[in-house]
Coordinates of C-alpha atoms in Angstrom, one line a residue:
M1 CA 63.9 86.5 84.2
L2 CA 64.3 84.8 87.4
R3 CA 67.8 83.9 86.3
T4 CA 68.7 87.3 85.9
N5 CA 67.3 88.5 89.3
L6 CA 69.1 85.9 91.2
A7 CA 72.6 86.5 89.4
W8 CA 71.9 90.1 89.9
T9 CA 71.3 90.0 93.8
D10 CA 74.8 87.7 94.1
R11 CA 76.8 90.5 92.7
Q12 CA 78.2 92.9 95.5
P13 CA 78.0 96.6 94.8
A14 CA 81.4 98.3 94.4
T15 CA 82.5 100.0 98.0
P16 CA 83.7 103.5 97.3
A17 CA 86.7 104.7 99.1
T18 CA 84.9 107.1 101.5
R19 CA 82.3 104.5 102.5
L20 CA 82.2 103.4 106.1
L21 CA 82.2 100.1 107.1
T22 CA 80.5 98.6 110.4
I23 CA 82.2 96.5 112.5
G24 CA 80.9 93.3 111.2
E25 CA 81.6 94.7 107.7
A26 CA 85.5 95.7 108.8
A27 CA 86.0 92.5 110.4
A28 CA 84.6 90.6 107.3
E29 CA 87.2 92.5 105.0
L30 CA 90.0 91.7 107.1
G31 CA 89.3 88.0 107.8
L32 CA 88.6 88.6 111.7
E33 CA 86.2 88.4 114.3
A34 CA 84.5 91.4 115.2
H35 CA 86.1 90.8 119.3
V36 CA 89.4 90.6 117.7
L37 CA 89.1 94.2 116.7
R38 CA 87.4 95.5 119.7
F39 CA 90.2 94.1 121.4
W40 CA 92.7 95.7 119.4
E41 CA 90.8 99.4 120.1
R42 CA 91.4 98.8 123.8
K43 CA 95.6 97.6 123.0
F44 CA 96.2 100.7 119.8
S45 CA 95.5 104.2 120.7
Q46 CA 95.7 104.9 116.9
I47 CA 92.6 102.7 115.9
A48 CA 89.7 105.6 116.2
P49 CA 86.5 103.9 114.5
V50 CA 83.7 106.9 114.4
K51 CA 81.6 106.1 117.1
R52 CA 77.5 107.1 116.2
G53 CA 74.8 107.2 118.3
G54 CA 74.5 103.8 120.7
G55 CA 78.2 103.4 120.6
R56 CA 78.0 101.6 117.1
R57 CA 81.4 101.7 115.6
Y58 CA 82.3 102.5 112.0
Y59 CA 85.6 102.0 110.3
R60 CA 87.1 104.6 107.8
P61 CA 89.4 103.6 105.0
E62 CA 92.3 104.8 106.8
D63 CA 91.1 102.8 109.6
I64 CA 90.8 99.5 107.8
E65 CA 94.5 100.2 106.0
L66 CA 95.9 100.6 109.9
L67 CA 94.1 97.3 111.0
R68 CA 95.5 95.7 107.8
R69 CA 98.7 96.8 108.6
I70 CA 98.4 95.6 112.6
Q71 CA 97.2 92.4 111.2
S72 CA 100.3 91.5 109.0
L73 CA 102.8 92.6 111.7
L74 CA 101.2 90.6 114.1
Y75 CA 100.0 87.5 111.9
N76 CA 103.0 87.5 109.0
D77 CA 105.9 89.2 110.4
G78 CA 105.7 87.6 114.2
F79 CA 105.6 91.0 116.1
T80 CA 104.1 90.8 119.6
I81 CA 101.3 93.2 120.4
K82 CA 104.1 95.1 122.5
G83 CA 106.3 95.2 119.5
V84 CA 103.8 96.4 117.4
Q85 CA 102.5 99.3 120.2
R86 CA 106.3 100.7 120.3
L87 CA 106.4 100.7 116.2
L88 CA 103.1 102.3 115.8
D89 CA 104.2 104.6 118.6
D90 CA 107.7 105.4 117.1
E91 CA 106.3 106.1 114.2
S92 CA 103.4 108.4 115.2
N93 CA 106.6 110.4 117.6
R94 CA 108.4 110.6 114.4
A95 CA 105.1 112.1 112.4
V96 CA 104.9 114.8 115.1
T97 CA 108.8 115.9 115.1
R98 CA 108.5 115.7 110.8
L99 CA 105.6 118.4 111.6
D100 CA 107.5 120.3 114.3
L101 CA 110.5 120.5 112.2
R102 CA 108.7 122.0 109.0
R103 CA 107.7 124.9 111.3
Q104 CA 111.0 125.4 112.4
P105 CA 113.9 124.4 110.1
E106 CA 116.5 125.9 112.3
T107 CA 115.6 122.9 114.9
H108 CA 115.8 120.6 112.0
L109 CA 119.7 121.0 111.8
Q110 CA 120.1 121.2 115.7
V111 CA 118.4 117.6 115.7
E112 CA 120.7 116.3 112.9
R113 CA 123.9 117.3 114.5
R114 CA 122.6 115.9 118.2
D115 CA 122.1 112.7 116.1
A116 CA 125.0 112.8 114.3
E117 CA 126.9 113.3 118.0
V118 CA 125.0 110.1 119.5
D119 CA 126.0 108.1 116.6
A120 CA 129.7 109.2 117.1
A121 CA 129.3 108.5 120.7
R122 CA 127.7 104.8 120.2
R123 CA 130.3 104.0 117.3
Q124 CA 133.3 104.9 120.1
D125 CA 131.2 103.0 122.8
I126 CA 131.0 100.0 119.7
E127 CA 134.7 100.2 118.9
D128 CA 135.5 100.5 122.8
T129 CA 133.9 97.4 123.6
L130 CA 135.0 95.6 120.5
G131 CA 138.7 96.4 121.7
D132 CA 137.7 94.8 125.2
L133 CA 136.4 91.9 123.7
R134 CA 139.8 91.1 121.5
Q135 CA 142.1 91.8 125.0
A136 CA 139.4 88.9 126.8
L137 CA 139.8 86.6 123.6
A138 CA 143.3 86.9 123.8
L139 CA 143.4 86.1 127.3
L140 CA 141.5 82.9 126.6
R141 CA 143.8 82.1 124.2
E142 CA 147.0 82.4 126.1
A143 CA 145.0 80.4 129.2
L144 CA 144.1 77.8 126.7
Q145 CA 147.5 77.0 125.4

């Protein structure tokens, strides 16, 4: 009987997908220290845990996924904090643009046209630079002979 009770208490209950995690639970889930999560909250505006009375933080499942992504970008992919900030800002800007485009489909065509014009201008700049580099290389080869 005692053995059964011990085995039962050793098991962790399954956490439902909608359960809010405290900062300690979130840190344990990610294998980080709680102070790292507090630091990341200051650095990444996208991390916004629910705060209840006394300022206690509760992380939603989407917060945990974002934290996992930030952790992977920093620790696995070699991004700097500044790099991850830019990446997340770019993604959130694209998401806002997509929402705007859904509301105003005619703008979508204008954005695509403008992007195509910018791409053509960039391509031309690259081709011009490449031509200049080829001329410089030819001059260097002549000078060396």
